[in-house]
Short mmCIF file of C-alpha atoms in Angstrom, two decimals:
data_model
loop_
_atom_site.label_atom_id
_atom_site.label_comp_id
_atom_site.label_asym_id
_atom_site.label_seq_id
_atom_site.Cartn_x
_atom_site.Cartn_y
_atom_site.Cartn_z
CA UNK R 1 6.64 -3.84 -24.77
CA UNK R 2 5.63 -1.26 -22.61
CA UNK R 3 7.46 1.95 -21.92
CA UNK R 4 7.55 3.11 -18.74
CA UNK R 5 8.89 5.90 -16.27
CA UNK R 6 9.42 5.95 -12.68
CA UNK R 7 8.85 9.61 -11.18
CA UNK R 8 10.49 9.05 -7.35
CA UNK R 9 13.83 7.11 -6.99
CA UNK R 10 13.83 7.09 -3.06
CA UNK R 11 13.47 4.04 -0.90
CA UNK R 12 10.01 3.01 -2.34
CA UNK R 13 11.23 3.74 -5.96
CA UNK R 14 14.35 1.96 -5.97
CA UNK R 15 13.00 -1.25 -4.72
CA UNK R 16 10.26 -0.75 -7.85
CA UNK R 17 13.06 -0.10 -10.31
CA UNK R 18 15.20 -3.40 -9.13
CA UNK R 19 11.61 -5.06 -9.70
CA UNK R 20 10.47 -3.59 -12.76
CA UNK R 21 13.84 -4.46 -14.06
CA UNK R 22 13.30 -7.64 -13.96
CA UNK R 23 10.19 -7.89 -16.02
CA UNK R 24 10.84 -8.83 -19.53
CA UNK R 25 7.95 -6.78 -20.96
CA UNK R 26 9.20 -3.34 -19.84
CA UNK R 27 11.47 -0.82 -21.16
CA UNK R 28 12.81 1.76 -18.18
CA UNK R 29 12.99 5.13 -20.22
CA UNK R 30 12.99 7.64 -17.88
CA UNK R 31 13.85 8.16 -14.54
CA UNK R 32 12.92 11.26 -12.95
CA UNK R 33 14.08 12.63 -9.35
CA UNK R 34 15.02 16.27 -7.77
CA UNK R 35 18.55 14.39 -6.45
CA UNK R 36 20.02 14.05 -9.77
CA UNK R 37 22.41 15.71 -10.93
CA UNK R 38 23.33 17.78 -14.40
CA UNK R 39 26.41 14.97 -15.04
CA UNK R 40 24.23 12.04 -14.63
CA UNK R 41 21.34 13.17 -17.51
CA UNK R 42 23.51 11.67 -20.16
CA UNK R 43 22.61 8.25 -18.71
CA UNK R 44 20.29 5.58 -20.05
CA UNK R 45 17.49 5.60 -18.76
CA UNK R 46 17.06 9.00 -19.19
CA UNK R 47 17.37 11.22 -15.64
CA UNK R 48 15.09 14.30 -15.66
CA UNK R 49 13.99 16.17 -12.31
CA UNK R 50 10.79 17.30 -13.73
CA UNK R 51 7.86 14.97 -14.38
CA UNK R 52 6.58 16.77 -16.64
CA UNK R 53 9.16 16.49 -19.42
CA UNK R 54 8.14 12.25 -19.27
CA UNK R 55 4.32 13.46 -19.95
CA UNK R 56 5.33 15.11 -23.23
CA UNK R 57 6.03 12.00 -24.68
CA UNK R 58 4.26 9.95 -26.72
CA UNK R 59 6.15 6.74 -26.41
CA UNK R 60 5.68 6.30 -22.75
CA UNK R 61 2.80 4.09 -21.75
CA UNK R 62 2.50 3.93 -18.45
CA UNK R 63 4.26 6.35 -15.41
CA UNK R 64 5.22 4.65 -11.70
CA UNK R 65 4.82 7.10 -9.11
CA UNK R 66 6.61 6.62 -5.67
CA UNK R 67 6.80 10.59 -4.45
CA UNK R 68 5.50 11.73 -1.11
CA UNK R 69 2.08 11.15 -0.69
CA UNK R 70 0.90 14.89 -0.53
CA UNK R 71 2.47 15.21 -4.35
CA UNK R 72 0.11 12.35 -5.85
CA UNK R 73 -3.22 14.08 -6.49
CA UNK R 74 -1.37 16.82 -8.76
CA UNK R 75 0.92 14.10 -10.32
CA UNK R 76 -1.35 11.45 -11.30
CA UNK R 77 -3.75 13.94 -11.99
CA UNK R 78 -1.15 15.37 -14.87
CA UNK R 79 -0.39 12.48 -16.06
CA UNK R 80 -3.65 10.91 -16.86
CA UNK R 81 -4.63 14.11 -18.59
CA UNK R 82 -1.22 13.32 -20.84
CA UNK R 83 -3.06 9.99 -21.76
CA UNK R 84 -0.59 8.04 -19.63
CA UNK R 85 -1.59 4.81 -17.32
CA UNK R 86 -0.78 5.24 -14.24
CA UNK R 87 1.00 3.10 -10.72
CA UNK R 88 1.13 4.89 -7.49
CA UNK R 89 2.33 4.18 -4.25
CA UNK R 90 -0.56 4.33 -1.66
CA UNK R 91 -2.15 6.35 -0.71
CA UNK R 92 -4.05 7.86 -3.90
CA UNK R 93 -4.83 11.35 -2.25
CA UNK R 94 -5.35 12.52 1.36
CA UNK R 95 -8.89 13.67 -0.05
CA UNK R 96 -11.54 11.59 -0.85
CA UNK R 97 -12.73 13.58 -2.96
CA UNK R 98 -9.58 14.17 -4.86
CA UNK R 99 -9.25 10.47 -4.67
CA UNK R 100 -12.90 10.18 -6.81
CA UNK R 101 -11.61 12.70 -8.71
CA UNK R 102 -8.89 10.91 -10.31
CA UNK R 103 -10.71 7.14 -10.40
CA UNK R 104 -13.82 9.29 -12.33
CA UNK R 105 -11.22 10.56 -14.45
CA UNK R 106 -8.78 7.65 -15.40
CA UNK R 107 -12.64 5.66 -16.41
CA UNK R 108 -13.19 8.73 -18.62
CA UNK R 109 -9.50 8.56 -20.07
CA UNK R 110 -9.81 4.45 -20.20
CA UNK R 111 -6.64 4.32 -18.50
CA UNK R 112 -5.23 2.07 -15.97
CA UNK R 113 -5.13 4.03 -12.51
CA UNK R 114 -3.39 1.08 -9.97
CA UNK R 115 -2.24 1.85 -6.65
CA UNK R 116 0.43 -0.71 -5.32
CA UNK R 117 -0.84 -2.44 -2.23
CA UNK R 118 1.59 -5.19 -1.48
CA UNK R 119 1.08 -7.13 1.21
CA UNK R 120 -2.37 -8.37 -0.58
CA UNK R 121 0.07 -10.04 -2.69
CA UNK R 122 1.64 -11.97 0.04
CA UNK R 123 0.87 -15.50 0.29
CA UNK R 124 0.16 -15.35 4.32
CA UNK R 125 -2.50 -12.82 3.80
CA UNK R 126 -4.04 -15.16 1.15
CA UNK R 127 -3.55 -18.14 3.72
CA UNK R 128 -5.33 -15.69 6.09
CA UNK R 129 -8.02 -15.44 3.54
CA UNK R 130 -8.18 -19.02 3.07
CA UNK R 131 -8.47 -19.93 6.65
CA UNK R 132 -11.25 -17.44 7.57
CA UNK R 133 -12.96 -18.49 4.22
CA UNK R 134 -13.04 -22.10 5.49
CA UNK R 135 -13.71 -21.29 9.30
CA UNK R 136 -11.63 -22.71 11.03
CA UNK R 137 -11.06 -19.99 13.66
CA UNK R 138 -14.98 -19.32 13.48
CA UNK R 139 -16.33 -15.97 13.36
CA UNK R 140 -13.36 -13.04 13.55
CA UNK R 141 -14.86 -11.21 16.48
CA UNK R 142 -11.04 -8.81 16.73
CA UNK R 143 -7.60 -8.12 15.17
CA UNK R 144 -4.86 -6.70 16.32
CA UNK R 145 -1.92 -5.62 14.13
CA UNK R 146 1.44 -4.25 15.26
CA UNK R 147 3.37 -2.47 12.61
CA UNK R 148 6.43 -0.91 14.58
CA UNK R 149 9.50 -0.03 13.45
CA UNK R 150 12.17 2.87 14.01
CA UNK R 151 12.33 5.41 11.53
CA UNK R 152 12.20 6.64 8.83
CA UNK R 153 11.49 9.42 9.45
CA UNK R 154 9.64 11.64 6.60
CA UNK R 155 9.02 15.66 6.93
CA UNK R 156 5.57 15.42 4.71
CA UNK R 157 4.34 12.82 6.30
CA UNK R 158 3.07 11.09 9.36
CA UNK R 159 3.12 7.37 10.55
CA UNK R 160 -0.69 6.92 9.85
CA UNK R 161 -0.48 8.06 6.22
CA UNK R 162 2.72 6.20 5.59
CA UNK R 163 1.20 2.52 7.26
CA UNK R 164 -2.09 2.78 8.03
CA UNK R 165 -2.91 1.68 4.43
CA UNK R 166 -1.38 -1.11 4.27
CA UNK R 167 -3.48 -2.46 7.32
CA UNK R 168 -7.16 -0.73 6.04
CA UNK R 169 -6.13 -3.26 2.78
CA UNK R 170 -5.54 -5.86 4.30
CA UNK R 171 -7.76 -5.91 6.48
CA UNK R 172 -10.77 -4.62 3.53
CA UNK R 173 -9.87 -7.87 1.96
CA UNK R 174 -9.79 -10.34 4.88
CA UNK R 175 -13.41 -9.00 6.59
CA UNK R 176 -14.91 -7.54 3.15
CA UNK R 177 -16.40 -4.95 5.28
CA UNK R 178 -16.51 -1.21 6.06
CA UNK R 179 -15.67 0.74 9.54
CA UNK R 180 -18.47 1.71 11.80
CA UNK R 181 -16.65 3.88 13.64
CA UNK R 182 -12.89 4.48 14.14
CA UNK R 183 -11.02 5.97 16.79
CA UNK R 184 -7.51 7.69 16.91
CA UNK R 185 -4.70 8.52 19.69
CA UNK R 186 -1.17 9.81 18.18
CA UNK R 187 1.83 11.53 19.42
CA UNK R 188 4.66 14.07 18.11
CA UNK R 189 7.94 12.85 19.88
CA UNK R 190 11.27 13.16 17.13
CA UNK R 191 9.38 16.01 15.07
CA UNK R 192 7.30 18.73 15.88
CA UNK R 193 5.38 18.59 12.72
CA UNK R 194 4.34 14.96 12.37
CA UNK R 195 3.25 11.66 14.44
CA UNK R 196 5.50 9.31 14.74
CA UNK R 197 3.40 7.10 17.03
CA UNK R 198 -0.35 6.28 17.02
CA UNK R 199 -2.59 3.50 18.23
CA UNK R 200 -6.50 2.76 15.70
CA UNK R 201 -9.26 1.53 16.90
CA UNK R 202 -11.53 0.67 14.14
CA UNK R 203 -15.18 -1.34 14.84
CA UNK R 204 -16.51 -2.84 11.29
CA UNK R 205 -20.28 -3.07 10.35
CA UNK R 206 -19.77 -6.74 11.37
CA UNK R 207 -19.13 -6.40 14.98
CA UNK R 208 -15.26 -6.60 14.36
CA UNK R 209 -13.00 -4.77 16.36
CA UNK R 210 -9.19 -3.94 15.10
CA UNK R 211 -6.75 -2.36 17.00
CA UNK R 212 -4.00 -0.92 14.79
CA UNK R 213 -0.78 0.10 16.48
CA UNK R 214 1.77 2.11 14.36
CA UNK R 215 5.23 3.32 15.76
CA UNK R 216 8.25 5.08 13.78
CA UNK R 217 9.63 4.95 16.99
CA UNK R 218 9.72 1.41 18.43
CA UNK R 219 13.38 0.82 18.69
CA UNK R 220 12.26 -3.41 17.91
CA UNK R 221 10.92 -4.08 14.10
CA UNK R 222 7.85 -5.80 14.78
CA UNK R 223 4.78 -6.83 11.91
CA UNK R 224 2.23 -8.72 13.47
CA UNK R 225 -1.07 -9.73 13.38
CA UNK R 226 -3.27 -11.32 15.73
CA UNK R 227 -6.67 -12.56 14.56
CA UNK R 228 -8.89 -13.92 17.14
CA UNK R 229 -12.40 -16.24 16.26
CA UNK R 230 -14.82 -18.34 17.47
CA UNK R 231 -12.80 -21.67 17.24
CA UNK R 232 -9.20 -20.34 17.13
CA UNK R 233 -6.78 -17.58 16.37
CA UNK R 234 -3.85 -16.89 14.08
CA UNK R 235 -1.06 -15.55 14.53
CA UNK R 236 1.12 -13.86 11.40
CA UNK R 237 4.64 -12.82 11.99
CA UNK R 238 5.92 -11.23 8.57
CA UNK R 239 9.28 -11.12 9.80
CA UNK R 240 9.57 -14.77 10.23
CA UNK R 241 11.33 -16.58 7.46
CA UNK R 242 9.83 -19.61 7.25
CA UNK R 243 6.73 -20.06 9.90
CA UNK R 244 5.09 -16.73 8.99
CA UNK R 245 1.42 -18.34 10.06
CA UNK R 246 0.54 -19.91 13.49
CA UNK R 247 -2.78 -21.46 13.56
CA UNK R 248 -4.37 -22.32 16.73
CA UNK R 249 -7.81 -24.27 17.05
CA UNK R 250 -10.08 -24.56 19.97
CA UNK R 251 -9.21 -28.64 19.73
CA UNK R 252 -5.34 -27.08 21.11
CA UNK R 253 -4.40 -28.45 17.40
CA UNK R 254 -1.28 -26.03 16.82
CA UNK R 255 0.16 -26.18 12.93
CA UNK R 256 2.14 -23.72 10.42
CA UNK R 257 0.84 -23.61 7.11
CA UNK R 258 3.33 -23.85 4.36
CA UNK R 259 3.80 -21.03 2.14
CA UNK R 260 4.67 -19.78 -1.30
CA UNK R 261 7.48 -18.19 -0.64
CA UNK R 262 9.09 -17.65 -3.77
CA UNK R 263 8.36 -14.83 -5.09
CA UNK R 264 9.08 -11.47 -3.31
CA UNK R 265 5.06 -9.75 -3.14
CA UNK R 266 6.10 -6.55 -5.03
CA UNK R 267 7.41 -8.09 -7.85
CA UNK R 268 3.89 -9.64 -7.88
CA UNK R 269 2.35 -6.09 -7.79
CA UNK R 270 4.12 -5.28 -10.64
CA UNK R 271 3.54 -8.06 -12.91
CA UNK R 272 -0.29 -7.86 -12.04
CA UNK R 273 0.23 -3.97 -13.17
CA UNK R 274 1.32 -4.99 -16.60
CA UNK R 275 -0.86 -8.08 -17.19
CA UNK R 276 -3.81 -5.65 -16.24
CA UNK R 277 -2.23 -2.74 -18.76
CA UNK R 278 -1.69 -5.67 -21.61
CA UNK R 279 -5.45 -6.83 -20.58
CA UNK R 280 -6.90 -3.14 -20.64
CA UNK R 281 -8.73 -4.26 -17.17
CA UNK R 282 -10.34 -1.78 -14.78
CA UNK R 283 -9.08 -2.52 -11.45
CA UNK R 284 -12.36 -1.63 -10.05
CA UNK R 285 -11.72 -4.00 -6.38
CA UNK R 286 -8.18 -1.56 -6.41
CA UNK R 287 -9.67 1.77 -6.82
CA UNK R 288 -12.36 0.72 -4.00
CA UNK R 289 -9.75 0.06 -1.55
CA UNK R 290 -7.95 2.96 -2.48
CA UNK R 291 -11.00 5.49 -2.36
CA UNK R 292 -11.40 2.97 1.04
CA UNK R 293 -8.13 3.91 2.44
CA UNK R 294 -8.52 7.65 1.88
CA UNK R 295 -11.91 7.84 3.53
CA UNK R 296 -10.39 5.89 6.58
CA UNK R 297 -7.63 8.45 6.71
CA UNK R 298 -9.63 11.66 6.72
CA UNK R 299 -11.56 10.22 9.20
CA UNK R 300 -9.29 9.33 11.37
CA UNK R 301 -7.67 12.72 11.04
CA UNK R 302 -11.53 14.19 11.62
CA UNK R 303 -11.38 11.93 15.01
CA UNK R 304 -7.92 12.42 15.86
CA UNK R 305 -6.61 13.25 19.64
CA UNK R 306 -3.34 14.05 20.01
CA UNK R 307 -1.24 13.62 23.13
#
């Protein structure tokens, strides 16, 4: 059994809780969140508003961190010193070298540092995988990838840090390659303190070019992915229910491949999470898109115009 706490209970953190929930291995003991109030600490699990009350004890093996993103480097960095393994929502840090900081220091500690990237759980990236693997597009010469919604808005945040990662993984996994050079254009336009719209341009060591296009405020929901080869090109709509890949060959052959669809990616995430915490495995492919992500973003924020 392992005992776990979940410091966050916002949008991210609920939909972990309904998923940790459901894993027969884990005990919730703590939930931790500034919204709570003094009549609901009688509850089970236990409702603090201060992390570190969890860290003091001994019987918790693991914390799940789903805070805003400029919170994690002091967070996770308290919490592996208490000897506890640790989940976090991406991204690690918004400095690489506070992102080093804590992998160096969970290897030290021998302690499971995991940062949740879903959609490499999904069965269409894996298709993805599986097609370029077997080339039958050819050679990926671009991508483009749409991730567009409207709101939510966040006050310490912006739209790259909150999606860009997401993207940078998934894309680290398809090409198994590094940028070259990247190239940024974002926009303030609901808050004065944060982009809510900005277009990437990343070119790989490869030759690949991605273009990255992330809105807050794109009054259509849109997550899409165009991947463009040699022989063919497929098309991934994650908001389709059924058809989420479209593969199209330079014979005009047009087909959908079936998918696992089954079982909802972050309930995935979180089994792998405790499989690797039962296994004692170093997630060393995780922490090297996570130190991955980071480096993207402070680049990006190095190269950054804004309109």
């Amino acid at each position: 059994m392992i005992n776990i706490a979940i410091i966050g209970i916002g949008y991210w953190g609920e939909k972990l809780l309904r998923n940790f929930k459901k894993l027969d291995e884990v005990k919730i003991k703590y939930l931790c969140d500034l919204k709570y109030s003094q009549e609901e600490k009688n509850q089970e699990p236990k409702i603090v508003n201060n992390y570190k009350e969890i860290l003091k004890d001994s019987a918790i093996n693991a914390v799940i961190i789903a805070t805003d993103i400029p919170t994690h480097y002091q967070i996770v960095k308290d919490s592996l010193l208490a000897g506890k393994n640790v989940f976090v929502e991406k991204l690690l840090s918004l400095d690489p070298e506070q992102a080093k900081e804590l992998i160096n220091l969970a290897k030290e500690k021998k302690l499971v540092l995991f940062v949740d990237y879903t959609f490499l759980y999904s069965s269409a990236v894996k298709e993805i995988k599986n097609i370029i693997k077997s080339d039958r597009i050819g050679k990926v010469f671009s991508i483009r990838a749409n991730r567009l919604n409207f709101g939510k808005f966040q006050k310490n945040n912006d739209v790259i840090a909150d999606l860009l990662s997401h993207d940078i993984s998934i894309l680290y996994y398809l090409l198994e390659d590094s940028p070259k050079e990247v190239l940024s254009l974002s926009s303030k336009n609901f808050q004065d303190d944060s982009d809510d719209y900005a277009t990437i341009l990343i070119k790989y060591n490869s030759g690949v070019i991605a273009n990255i296009n992330l809105s807050w405020i794109n009054y259509e929901k849109e997550r899409k992915y165009y991947i463009s080869g040699t022989k063919g090109m497929v098309i991934w709509d994650d908001l389709e229910p059924e058809n989420k890949i479209k593969l199209i060959e330079d014979s005009g052959r047009i087909s959908f491949p079936k998918l696992d669809l089954s079982a909802e990616p972050l309930y995935k995430v979180c089994q792998d999470f405790v499989r690797i915490f039962e296994k004692g495995i170093y997630s060393s492919s995780n922490n090297k898109i996570s130190l991955e992500a980071v480096k993207i973003y402070k680049l990006i924020n190095k190269n950054k115009k804004n309109e």
